[in-house]
């Protein structure tokens, strides 16, 4: 089976290295400027250790299983150039809501699954990442055609030694992860702190709790049946990824655009549509917008 991983950021490098190190046929698709560095090999350290030499390409290659590990705002462009065989499954690994639906609108929902990744992966340099904590990948699709192919992705991840499972209700699974991202990402990006500090500083713990409680109310109003308590779930993810620098903290440190649109801002947007006020998420969104403007 041919696997391709699109995106050589923290998550893409992590998945490509783990899959290739387990002997699977993997191509890591990256931007041309990273090609030379990645051709020397990729390396994971920390909780997982792996070195591998996946094939490197600066354009999409035909594959049976594709993992996209790009930012939510780059997903549509990433799937646009793909070529498929009749059984190809594209697993869109992203934070927030809507990326898999955007991919499905471009390439057809029967080819698209969503991947929810709980992975404390830190990008060190092109080809090198550090895993600071617990990792798990939850897979699922709302399309029966894609659901039939999910085992292919599950088996590939398990062969790579990665914890993975298929969710019956992928939308609920995305919301469960969204709660954690709403509580962690922007507040760590604003404060510059690692995830674990959010439970150490009482005022920040209260802020996390307020942001996630709002998100829980919005989910209920939107008719999402989540199987977890939003706040407890967020505290659990904070503990599991305590040593991690969140992806948004890594983005603002590099002066990059953040994923606020699909996280706290998305909660505010759905809240408005459902008539639920979200002052805490509105404020957090405004602060991140300000930080993004610093770099323009
Ligand atoms: O998904 C993450 C992220 O940083 O985007 C968590 C789980 C919060 C780990 O840092």
PDB file of C-alpha atoms and ligand atoms in Angstrom:
ATOM      1  CA  UNK A   1       0.000   0.000   0.000  1.00  0.00           C
ATOM      2  CA  UNK A   2       1.327   3.446  -0.920  1.00  0.00           C
ATOM      3  CA  UNK A   3       0.911   6.105   1.756  1.00  0.00           C
ATOM      4  CA  UNK A   4       1.485   9.793   1.347  1.00  0.00           C
ATOM      5  CA  UNK A   5       1.677  12.405   4.089  1.00  0.00           C
ATOM      6  CA  UNK A   6       1.087  15.973   2.944  1.00  0.00           C
ATOM      7  CA  UNK A   7       2.772  18.645   5.015  1.00  0.00           C
ATOM      8  CA  UNK A   8       6.154  18.535   6.710  1.00  0.00           C
ATOM      9  CA  UNK A   9       5.251  20.562   9.792  1.00  0.00           C
ATOM     10  CA  UNK A  10       5.209  19.042  13.283  1.00  0.00           C
ATOM     11  CA  UNK A  11       2.377  16.561  12.739  1.00  0.00           C
ATOM     12  CA  UNK A  12       3.235  15.621   9.143  1.00  0.00           C
ATOM     13  CA  UNK A  13       6.861  14.931  10.030  1.00  0.00           C
ATOM     14  CA  UNK A  14       5.744  12.892  13.051  1.00  0.00           C
ATOM     15  CA  UNK A  15       3.298  10.714  11.104  1.00  0.00           C
ATOM     16  CA  UNK A  16       5.647  10.264   8.115  1.00  0.00           C
ATOM     17  CA  UNK A  17       8.569   9.277  10.341  1.00  0.00           C
ATOM     18  CA  UNK A  18       6.554   6.797  12.419  1.00  0.00           C
ATOM     19  CA  UNK A  19       4.869   5.212   9.377  1.00  0.00           C
ATOM     20  CA  UNK A  20       8.125   4.965   7.391  1.00  0.00           C
ATOM     21  CA  UNK A  21      10.114   3.650  10.369  1.00  0.00           C
ATOM     22  CA  UNK A  22       7.669   0.730  10.586  1.00  0.00           C
ATOM     23  CA  UNK A  23       8.641  -0.288   7.047  1.00  0.00           C
ATOM     24  CA  UNK A  24       5.610   1.142   5.228  1.00  0.00           C
ATOM     25  CA  UNK A  25       5.897   2.752   1.783  1.00  0.00           C
ATOM     26  CA  UNK A  26       5.620   6.460   2.625  1.00  0.00           C
ATOM     27  CA  UNK A  27       6.108   9.654   0.640  1.00  0.00           C
ATOM     28  CA  UNK A  28       6.310  12.923   2.573  1.00  0.00           C
ATOM     29  CA  UNK A  29       5.047  15.779   0.417  1.00  0.00           C
ATOM     30  CA  UNK A  30       6.632  19.099   1.376  1.00  0.00           C
ATOM     31  CA  UNK A  31       7.309  22.608   0.121  1.00  0.00           C
ATOM     32  CA  UNK A  32      10.233  22.732  -2.353  1.00  0.00           C
ATOM     33  CA  UNK A  33      12.390  24.725   0.118  1.00  0.00           C
ATOM     34  CA  UNK A  34      12.357  21.823   2.641  1.00  0.00           C
ATOM     35  CA  UNK A  35      13.096  19.066   0.149  1.00  0.00           C
ATOM     36  CA  UNK A  36      16.871  19.013   0.510  1.00  0.00           C
ATOM     37  CA  UNK A  37      16.778  18.974   4.326  1.00  0.00           C
ATOM     38  CA  UNK A  38      14.147  16.219   4.424  1.00  0.00           C
ATOM     39  CA  UNK A  39      15.991  14.007   1.948  1.00  0.00           C
ATOM     40  CA  UNK A  40      18.622  13.465   4.666  1.00  0.00           C
ATOM     41  CA  UNK A  41      15.921  11.715   6.719  1.00  0.00           C
ATOM     42  CA  UNK A  42      13.355  12.511   9.398  1.00  0.00           C
ATOM     43  CA  UNK A  43      13.645  12.053  13.132  1.00  0.00           C
ATOM     44  CA  UNK A  44      11.313  11.844  16.103  1.00  0.00           C
ATOM     45  CA  UNK A  45      12.495  11.993  19.706  1.00  0.00           C
ATOM     46  CA  UNK A  46      10.916  12.258  23.132  1.00  0.00           C
ATOM     47  CA  UNK A  47       8.110   9.857  24.040  1.00  0.00           C
ATOM     48  CA  UNK A  48       8.652   8.170  20.643  1.00  0.00           C
ATOM     49  CA  UNK A  49      12.004   7.562  18.971  1.00  0.00           C
ATOM     50  CA  UNK A  50      12.242   7.026  15.227  1.00  0.00           C
ATOM     51  CA  UNK A  51      14.528   7.786  12.348  1.00  0.00           C
ATOM     52  CA  UNK A  52      13.433   7.072   8.800  1.00  0.00           C
ATOM     53  CA  UNK A  53      13.946   7.992   5.196  1.00  0.00           C
ATOM     54  CA  UNK A  54      10.514   8.323   3.603  1.00  0.00           C
ATOM     55  CA  UNK A  55      10.448   9.264  -0.068  1.00  0.00           C
ATOM     56  CA  UNK A  56      10.337  13.070  -0.349  1.00  0.00           C
ATOM     57  CA  UNK A  57       8.372  14.908  -3.015  1.00  0.00           C
ATOM     58  CA  UNK A  58       7.513  18.543  -3.568  1.00  0.00           C
ATOM     59  CA  UNK A  59       4.297  17.607  -5.383  1.00  0.00           C
ATOM     60  CA  UNK A  60       1.492  15.147  -4.630  1.00  0.00           C
ATOM     61  CA  UNK A  61       2.086  11.523  -5.657  1.00  0.00           C
ATOM     62  CA  UNK A  62      -0.581   8.856  -6.314  1.00  0.00           C
ATOM     63  CA  UNK A  63      -1.335   6.925  -3.119  1.00  0.00           C
ATOM     64  CA  UNK A  64      -3.866   4.523  -1.605  1.00  0.00           C
ATOM     65  CA  UNK A  65      -3.873   6.331   1.719  1.00  0.00           C
ATOM     66  CA  UNK A  66      -3.222  10.050   2.117  1.00  0.00           C
ATOM     67  CA  UNK A  67      -2.864  11.880   5.428  1.00  0.00           C
ATOM     68  CA  UNK A  68      -3.074  15.664   5.087  1.00  0.00           C
ATOM     69  CA  UNK A  69      -1.312  17.319   8.003  1.00  0.00           C
ATOM     70  CA  UNK A  70      -1.474  20.970   6.968  1.00  0.00           C
ATOM     71  CA  UNK A  71      -3.074  23.943   8.701  1.00  0.00           C
ATOM     72  CA  UNK A  72      -6.879  24.112   8.436  1.00  0.00           C
ATOM     73  CA  UNK A  73      -6.669  27.092   6.053  1.00  0.00           C
ATOM     74  CA  UNK A  74      -4.408  25.111   3.654  1.00  0.00           C
ATOM     75  CA  UNK A  75      -6.497  21.916   3.415  1.00  0.00           C
ATOM     76  CA  UNK A  76      -8.437  22.835   0.258  1.00  0.00           C
ATOM     77  CA  UNK A  77      -5.255  23.686  -1.643  1.00  0.00           C
ATOM     78  CA  UNK A  78      -3.583  20.504  -0.381  1.00  0.00           C
ATOM     79  CA  UNK A  79      -6.295  18.173  -1.726  1.00  0.00           C
ATOM     80  CA  UNK A  80      -6.772  20.028  -4.991  1.00  0.00           C
ATOM     81  CA  UNK A  81      -3.644  18.610  -6.616  1.00  0.00           C
ATOM     82  CA  UNK A  82      -4.197  14.987  -5.545  1.00  0.00           C
ATOM     83  CA  UNK A  83      -4.583  12.137  -8.015  1.00  0.00           C
ATOM     84  CA  UNK A  84      -6.528   9.087  -6.882  1.00  0.00           C
ATOM     85  CA  UNK A  85      -6.966   5.437  -7.555  1.00  0.00           C
ATOM     86  CA  UNK A  86     -10.537   4.129  -7.094  1.00  0.00           C
ATOM     87  CA  UNK A  87      -9.946   3.123  -3.459  1.00  0.00           C
ATOM     88  CA  UNK A  88      -7.918   6.097  -2.201  1.00  0.00           C
ATOM     89  CA  UNK A  89      -8.810   7.408   1.246  1.00  0.00           C
ATOM     90  CA  UNK A  90      -7.755  10.929   2.261  1.00  0.00           C
ATOM     91  CA  UNK A  91      -7.580  11.452   6.022  1.00  0.00           C
ATOM     92  CA  UNK A  92      -7.724  15.161   6.837  1.00  0.00           C
ATOM     93  CA  UNK A  93      -5.914  15.659  10.139  1.00  0.00           C
ATOM     94  CA  UNK A  94      -6.687  19.109  11.446  1.00  0.00           C
ATOM     95  CA  UNK A  95      -7.766  21.141  14.441  1.00  0.00           C
ATOM     96  CA  UNK A  96     -11.209  22.683  14.669  1.00  0.00           C
ATOM     97  CA  UNK A  97     -14.276  22.159  12.558  1.00  0.00           C
ATOM     98  CA  UNK A  98     -14.916  22.162   8.832  1.00  0.00           C
ATOM     99  CA  UNK A  99     -11.628  21.114   7.177  1.00  0.00           C
ATOM    100  CA  UNK A 100     -12.760  17.624   6.196  1.00  0.00           C
ATOM    101  CA  UNK A 101     -16.006  19.086   4.854  1.00  0.00           C
ATOM    102  CA  UNK A 102     -14.014  21.597   2.785  1.00  0.00           C
ATOM    103  CA  UNK A 103     -11.901  18.720   1.397  1.00  0.00           C
ATOM    104  CA  UNK A 104     -15.024  16.646   0.688  1.00  0.00           C
ATOM    105  CA  UNK A 105     -16.530  19.544  -1.254  1.00  0.00           C
ATOM    106  CA  UNK A 106     -13.423  19.542  -3.491  1.00  0.00           C
ATOM    107  CA  UNK A 107     -12.791  15.816  -4.012  1.00  0.00           C
ATOM    108  CA  UNK A 108     -15.969  13.980  -2.962  1.00  0.00           C
ATOM    109  CA  UNK A 109     -17.049  12.852   0.487  1.00  0.00           C
ATOM    110  CA  UNK A 110     -16.639   9.121  -0.289  1.00  0.00           C
ATOM    111  CA  UNK A 111     -12.867   9.685  -0.365  1.00  0.00           C
ATOM    112  CA  UNK A 112     -12.568  11.801   2.772  1.00  0.00           C
ATOM    113  CA  UNK A 113     -12.210  10.928   6.446  1.00  0.00           C
ATOM    114  CA  UNK A 114     -11.406  13.203   9.356  1.00  0.00           C
ATOM    115  CA  UNK A 115      -8.504  12.580  11.680  1.00  0.00           C
ATOM    116  CA  UNK A 116      -8.518  14.096  15.151  1.00  0.00           C
ATOM    117  CA  UNK A 117      -4.986  14.078  16.511  1.00  0.00           C
ATOM    118  CA  UNK A 118      -4.150  14.409  20.187  1.00  0.00           C
ATOM    119  CA  UNK A 119      -0.415  14.755  19.763  1.00  0.00           C
ATOM    120  CA  UNK A 120       1.941  16.955  21.698  1.00  0.00           C
ATOM    121  CA  UNK A 121       4.424  17.298  18.854  1.00  0.00           C
ATOM    122  CA  UNK A 122       6.891  20.184  18.697  1.00  0.00           C
ATOM    123  CA  UNK A 123       8.592  21.164  15.442  1.00  0.00           C
ATOM    124  CA  UNK A 124      12.342  21.608  16.036  1.00  0.00           C
ATOM    125  CA  UNK A 125      13.626  22.104  12.474  1.00  0.00           C
ATOM    126  CA  UNK A 126      12.741  20.653   9.058  1.00  0.00           C
ATOM    127  CA  UNK A 127      12.753  16.860   9.519  1.00  0.00           C
ATOM    128  CA  UNK A 128      13.075  16.904  13.336  1.00  0.00           C
ATOM    129  CA  UNK A 129      10.250  16.846  15.863  1.00  0.00           C
ATOM    130  CA  UNK A 130       9.949  16.207  19.583  1.00  0.00           C
ATOM    131  CA  UNK A 131       6.959  14.390  21.083  1.00  0.00           C
ATOM    132  CA  UNK A 132       6.263  15.794  24.531  1.00  0.00           C
ATOM    133  CA  UNK A 133       3.347  13.625  25.600  1.00  0.00           C
ATOM    134  CA  UNK A 134       0.467  11.308  24.973  1.00  0.00           C
ATOM    135  CA  UNK A 135      -0.658  10.804  21.371  1.00  0.00           C
ATOM    136  CA  UNK A 136      -3.834   9.356  19.915  1.00  0.00           C
ATOM    137  CA  UNK A 137      -5.512   9.621  16.504  1.00  0.00           C
ATOM    138  CA  UNK A 138      -9.298   9.328  16.217  1.00  0.00           C
ATOM    139  CA  UNK A 139     -10.592   8.512  12.737  1.00  0.00           C
ATOM    140  CA  UNK A 140     -14.063   8.764  11.280  1.00  0.00           C
ATOM    141  CA  UNK A 141     -16.246   9.825   8.408  1.00  0.00           C
ATOM    142  CA  UNK A 142     -19.853  10.786   7.864  1.00  0.00           C
ATOM    143  CA  UNK A 143     -19.815   9.097   4.415  1.00  0.00           C
ATOM    144  CA  UNK A 144     -20.475   5.323   4.353  1.00  0.00           C
ATOM    145  CA  UNK A 145     -18.105   4.902   1.351  1.00  0.00           C
ATOM    146  CA  UNK A 146     -15.185   6.436   3.244  1.00  0.00           C
ATOM    147  CA  UNK A 147     -16.144   4.605   6.460  1.00  0.00           C
ATOM    148  CA  UNK A 148     -15.590   1.278   4.659  1.00  0.00           C
ATOM    149  CA  UNK A 149     -11.977   2.301   4.028  1.00  0.00           C
ATOM    150  CA  UNK A 150     -11.145   3.520   7.509  1.00  0.00           C
ATOM    151  CA  UNK A 151      -9.621   0.188   8.551  1.00  0.00           C
ATOM    152  CA  UNK A 152      -6.814   0.834   6.055  1.00  0.00           C
ATOM    153  CA  UNK A 153      -5.820   3.982   8.002  1.00  0.00           C
ATOM    154  CA  UNK A 154      -6.287   2.343  11.402  1.00  0.00           C
ATOM    155  CA  UNK A 155      -4.055  -0.603  10.475  1.00  0.00           C
ATOM    156  CA  UNK A 156      -1.326   1.675   9.048  1.00  0.00           C
ATOM    157  CA  UNK A 157      -1.247   3.774  12.242  1.00  0.00           C
ATOM    158  CA  UNK A 158      -1.276   0.750  14.530  1.00  0.00           C
ATOM    159  CA  UNK A 159       1.523  -0.863  12.522  1.00  0.00           C
ATOM    160  CA  UNK A 160       3.500   2.320  13.175  1.00  0.00           C
ATOM    161  CA  UNK A 161       2.973   1.822  16.920  1.00  0.00           C
ATOM    162  CA  UNK A 162       0.519   4.715  17.193  1.00  0.00           C
ATOM    163  CA  UNK A 163      -2.622   4.605  19.297  1.00  0.00           C
ATOM    164  CA  UNK A 164      -5.645   5.040  17.036  1.00  0.00           C
ATOM    165  CA  UNK A 165      -9.362   4.287  16.991  1.00  0.00           C
ATOM    166  CA  UNK A 166     -12.398   4.711  14.774  1.00  0.00           C
ATOM    167  CA  UNK A 167     -15.154   6.922  16.214  1.00  0.00           C
ATOM    168  CA  UNK A 168     -18.813   6.090  15.548  1.00  0.00           C
ATOM    169  CA  UNK A 169     -19.637   9.806  15.623  1.00  0.00           C
ATOM    170  CA  UNK A 170     -16.719  11.786  14.173  1.00  0.00           C
ATOM    171  CA  UNK A 171     -18.490  15.141  14.604  1.00  0.00           C
ATOM    172  CA  UNK A 172     -18.781  14.523  18.355  1.00  0.00           C
ATOM    173  CA  UNK A 173     -15.107  13.449  18.406  1.00  0.00           C
ATOM    174  CA  UNK A 174     -14.116  16.690  16.631  1.00  0.00           C
ATOM    175  CA  UNK A 175     -16.049  18.736  19.181  1.00  0.00           C
ATOM    176  CA  UNK A 176     -14.391  16.845  22.048  1.00  0.00           C
ATOM    177  CA  UNK A 177     -10.980  17.829  20.679  1.00  0.00           C
ATOM    178  CA  UNK A 178     -12.256  21.332  19.881  1.00  0.00           C
ATOM    179  CA  UNK A 179     -13.051  21.887  23.570  1.00  0.00           C
ATOM    180  CA  UNK A 180      -9.406  21.206  24.426  1.00  0.00           C
ATOM    181  CA  UNK A 181      -8.101  23.442  21.639  1.00  0.00           C
ATOM    182  CA  UNK A 182     -10.485  26.249  22.648  1.00  0.00           C
ATOM    183  CA  UNK A 183      -9.198  26.045  26.217  1.00  0.00           C
ATOM    184  CA  UNK A 184      -5.509  25.576  25.480  1.00  0.00           C
ATOM    185  CA  UNK A 185      -4.279  26.984  22.181  1.00  0.00           C
ATOM    186  CA  UNK A 186      -5.049  30.697  22.262  1.00  0.00           C
ATOM    187  CA  UNK A 187      -4.364  31.121  25.990  1.00  0.00           C
ATOM    188  CA  UNK A 188      -0.939  29.478  25.684  1.00  0.00           C
ATOM    189  CA  UNK A 189      -0.249  31.574  22.559  1.00  0.00           C
ATOM    190  CA  UNK A 190      -1.119  34.797  24.428  1.00  0.00           C
ATOM    191  CA  UNK A 191       0.856  33.920  27.561  1.00  0.00           C
ATOM    192  CA  UNK A 192       3.763  32.031  25.953  1.00  0.00           C
ATOM    193  CA  UNK A 193       3.301  29.186  28.456  1.00  0.00           C
ATOM    194  CA  UNK A 194       3.399  25.413  28.031  1.00  0.00           C
ATOM    195  CA  UNK A 195       0.038  23.642  28.263  1.00  0.00           C
ATOM    196  CA  UNK A 196       0.523  22.323  31.817  1.00  0.00           C
ATOM    197  CA  UNK A 197       0.852  25.849  33.316  1.00  0.00           C
ATOM    198  CA  UNK A 198      -2.819  26.489  32.515  1.00  0.00           C
ATOM    199  CA  UNK A 199      -3.777  24.343  35.501  1.00  0.00           C
ATOM    200  CA  UNK A 200      -1.055  25.788  37.766  1.00  0.00           C
ATOM    201  CA  UNK A 201      -2.103  29.444  37.657  1.00  0.00           C
ATOM    202  CA  UNK A 202      -5.597  29.839  39.179  1.00  0.00           C
ATOM    203  CA  UNK A 203      -6.578  32.844  37.033  1.00  0.00           C
ATOM    204  CA  UNK A 204      -5.628  30.994  33.837  1.00  0.00           C
ATOM    205  CA  UNK A 205      -7.451  27.854  34.972  1.00  0.00           C
ATOM    206  CA  UNK A 206     -10.555  30.022  35.492  1.00  0.00           C
ATOM    207  CA  UNK A 207     -10.149  31.518  32.005  1.00  0.00           C
ATOM    208  CA  UNK A 208      -9.781  28.054  30.418  1.00  0.00           C
ATOM    209  CA  UNK A 209     -12.866  26.900  32.314  1.00  0.00           C
ATOM    210  CA  UNK A 210     -14.913  29.912  31.188  1.00  0.00           C
ATOM    211  CA  UNK A 211     -13.904  29.560  27.500  1.00  0.00           C
ATOM    212  CA  UNK A 212     -14.614  25.823  27.434  1.00  0.00           C
ATOM    213  CA  UNK A 213     -17.901  26.142  29.355  1.00  0.00           C
ATOM    214  CA  UNK A 214     -19.103  28.568  26.691  1.00  0.00           C
ATOM    215  CA  UNK A 215     -18.042  26.091  23.992  1.00  0.00           C
ATOM    216  CA  UNK A 216     -19.987  23.349  25.799  1.00  0.00           C
ATOM    217  CA  UNK A 217     -23.132  25.504  25.818  1.00  0.00           C
ATOM    218  CA  UNK A 218     -22.697  26.271  22.126  1.00  0.00           C
ATOM    219  CA  UNK A 219     -22.294  22.543  21.346  1.00  0.00           C
ATOM    220  CA  UNK A 220     -25.496  21.734  23.255  1.00  0.00           C
ATOM    221  CA  UNK A 221     -27.377  24.519  21.479  1.00  0.00           C
ATOM    222  CA  UNK A 222     -26.087  23.235  18.125  1.00  0.00           C
ATOM    223  CA  UNK A 223     -27.438  19.762  18.936  1.00  0.00           C
ATOM    224  CA  UNK A 224     -24.029  18.035  19.253  1.00  0.00           C
ATOM    225  CA  UNK A 225     -24.151  15.023  21.566  1.00  0.00           C
ATOM    226  CA  UNK A 226     -20.675  14.850  23.054  1.00  0.00           C
ATOM    227  CA  UNK A 227     -19.794  11.942  25.322  1.00  0.00           C
ATOM    228  CA  UNK A 228     -17.554  13.940  27.694  1.00  0.00           C
ATOM    229  CA  UNK A 229     -17.741  16.817  30.128  1.00  0.00           C
ATOM    230  CA  UNK A 230     -16.069  19.635  28.105  1.00  0.00           C
ATOM    231  CA  UNK A 231     -14.153  21.104  31.036  1.00  0.00           C
ATOM    232  CA  UNK A 232     -12.979  17.761  32.475  1.00  0.00           C
ATOM    233  CA  UNK A 233     -11.935  16.657  28.979  1.00  0.00           C
ATOM    234  CA  UNK A 234      -9.880  19.848  28.563  1.00  0.00           C
ATOM    235  CA  UNK A 235      -8.182  19.423  31.948  1.00  0.00           C
ATOM    236  CA  UNK A 236      -7.325  15.826  30.974  1.00  0.00           C
ATOM    237  CA  UNK A 237      -5.731  16.956  27.669  1.00  0.00           C
ATOM    238  CA  UNK A 238      -3.807  19.689  29.521  1.00  0.00           C
ATOM    239  CA  UNK A 239      -2.427  17.073  31.939  1.00  0.00           C
ATOM    240  CA  UNK A 240      -1.610  14.624  29.089  1.00  0.00           C
ATOM    241  CA  UNK A 241       0.203  17.306  27.074  1.00  0.00           C
ATOM    242  CA  UNK A 242       1.565  19.325  30.027  1.00  0.00           C
ATOM    243  CA  UNK A 243       5.080  19.645  28.583  1.00  0.00           C
ATOM    244  CA  UNK A 244       3.863  20.709  25.145  1.00  0.00           C
ATOM    245  CA  UNK A 245       3.997  24.083  23.438  1.00  0.00           C
ATOM    246  CA  UNK A 246       0.589  24.210  21.709  1.00  0.00           C
ATOM    247  CA  UNK A 247       0.447  24.506  17.944  1.00  0.00           C
ATOM    248  CA  UNK A 248      -0.856  28.074  18.222  1.00  0.00           C
ATOM    249  CA  UNK A 249       1.991  29.060  20.533  1.00  0.00           C
ATOM    250  CA  UNK A 250       4.396  27.601  17.949  1.00  0.00           C
ATOM    251  CA  UNK A 251       2.582  29.577  15.210  1.00  0.00           C
ATOM    252  CA  UNK A 252       2.717  32.952  16.967  1.00  0.00           C
ATOM    253  CA  UNK A 253       6.354  32.378  17.950  1.00  0.00           C
ATOM    254  CA  UNK A 254       7.165  31.989  14.242  1.00  0.00           C
ATOM    255  CA  UNK A 255       4.979  34.968  13.268  1.00  0.00           C
ATOM    256  CA  UNK A 256       2.646  32.665  11.328  1.00  0.00           C
ATOM    257  CA  UNK A 257      -1.116  32.909  10.825  1.00  0.00           C
ATOM    258  CA  UNK A 258      -2.992  31.013  13.557  1.00  0.00           C
ATOM    259  CA  UNK A 259      -5.994  28.656  13.427  1.00  0.00           C
ATOM    260  CA  UNK A 260      -8.170  30.967  15.554  1.00  0.00           C
ATOM    261  CA  UNK A 261     -10.830  31.007  12.789  1.00  0.00           C
ATOM    262  CA  UNK A 262     -11.635  27.311  13.316  1.00  0.00           C
ATOM    263  CA  UNK A 263     -11.258  27.403  17.125  1.00  0.00           C
ATOM    264  CA  UNK A 264     -12.456  30.193  19.499  1.00  0.00           C
ATOM    265  CA  UNK A 265     -13.728  32.326  16.631  1.00  0.00           C
ATOM    266  CA  UNK A 266     -15.732  29.350  15.286  1.00  0.00           C
ATOM    267  CA  UNK A 267     -17.335  28.882  18.724  1.00  0.00           C
ATOM    268  CA  UNK A 268     -18.323  32.568  18.694  1.00  0.00           C
ATOM    269  CA  UNK A 269     -19.707  32.250  15.152  1.00  0.00           C
ATOM    270  CA  UNK A 270     -21.815  29.141  15.945  1.00  0.00           C
ATOM    271  CA  UNK A 271     -22.837  30.765  19.245  1.00  0.00           C
ATOM    272  CA  UNK A 272     -24.176  33.808  17.366  1.00  0.00           C
ATOM    273  CA  UNK A 273     -26.129  31.537  15.010  1.00  0.00           C
ATOM    274  CA  UNK A 274     -27.651  29.674  17.992  1.00  0.00           C
ATOM    275  CA  UNK A 275     -28.267  32.773  20.133  1.00  0.00           C
ATOM    276  CA  UNK A 276     -25.636  31.852  22.764  1.00  0.00           C
ATOM    277  CA  UNK A 277     -23.433  34.762  23.933  1.00  0.00           C
ATOM    278  CA  UNK A 278     -19.697  33.967  23.917  1.00  0.00           C
ATOM    279  CA  UNK A 279     -17.943  36.992  25.504  1.00  0.00           C
ATOM    280  CA  UNK A 280     -14.920  34.987  26.669  1.00  0.00           C
ATOM    281  CA  UNK A 281     -14.254  33.440  23.256  1.00  0.00           C
ATOM    282  CA  UNK A 282     -14.862  36.836  21.588  1.00  0.00           C
ATOM    283  CA  UNK A 283     -12.211  38.414  23.828  1.00  0.00           C
ATOM    284  CA  UNK A 284      -9.704  35.615  23.275  1.00  0.00           C
ATOM    285  CA  UNK A 285     -10.272  35.865  19.508  1.00  0.00           C
ATOM    286  CA  UNK A 286      -9.693  39.640  19.599  1.00  0.00           C
ATOM    287  CA  UNK A 287      -6.382  39.204  21.458  1.00  0.00           C
ATOM    288  CA  UNK A 288      -5.132  36.642  18.935  1.00  0.00           C
ATOM    289  CA  UNK A 289      -6.154  38.909  16.045  1.00  0.00           C
ATOM    290  CA  UNK A 290      -4.021  41.596  17.675  1.00  0.00           C
ATOM    291  CA  UNK A 291      -1.039  39.264  17.968  1.00  0.00           C
ATOM    292  CA  UNK A 292      -1.439  38.244  14.306  1.00  0.00           C
ATOM    293  CA  UNK A 293      -1.396  41.919  13.283  1.00  0.00           C
ATOM    294  CA  UNK A 294       1.947  42.440  15.032  1.00  0.00           C
ATOM    295  CA  UNK A 295       3.536  40.417  12.257  1.00  0.00           C
ATOM    296  CA  UNK A 296       1.846  42.084   9.270  1.00  0.00           C
TER     297      UNK A 296
HETATM  298  O1  LIG B   1      -3.888  19.864  19.544  1.00  0.00           O
HETATM  299  C1  LIG B   1      -3.139  20.449  20.284  1.00  0.00           C
HETATM  300  C2  LIG B   1      -2.449  21.634  19.710  1.00  0.00           C
HETATM  301  O2  LIG B   1      -1.487  22.114  20.276  1.00  0.00           O
HETATM  302  O3  LIG B   1      -2.928  22.081  18.653  1.00  0.00           O
HETATM  303  C3  LIG B   1      -3.023  20.043  21.736  1.00  0.00           C
HETATM  304  C4  LIG B   1      -3.756  18.732  21.981  1.00  0.00           C
HETATM  305  C5  LIG B   1      -3.626  21.121  22.584  1.00  0.00           C
HETATM  306  C6  LIG B   1      -1.627  19.756  22.176  1.00  0.00           C
HETATM  307  O4  LIG B   1      -0.855  20.882  22.363  1.00  0.00           O
END
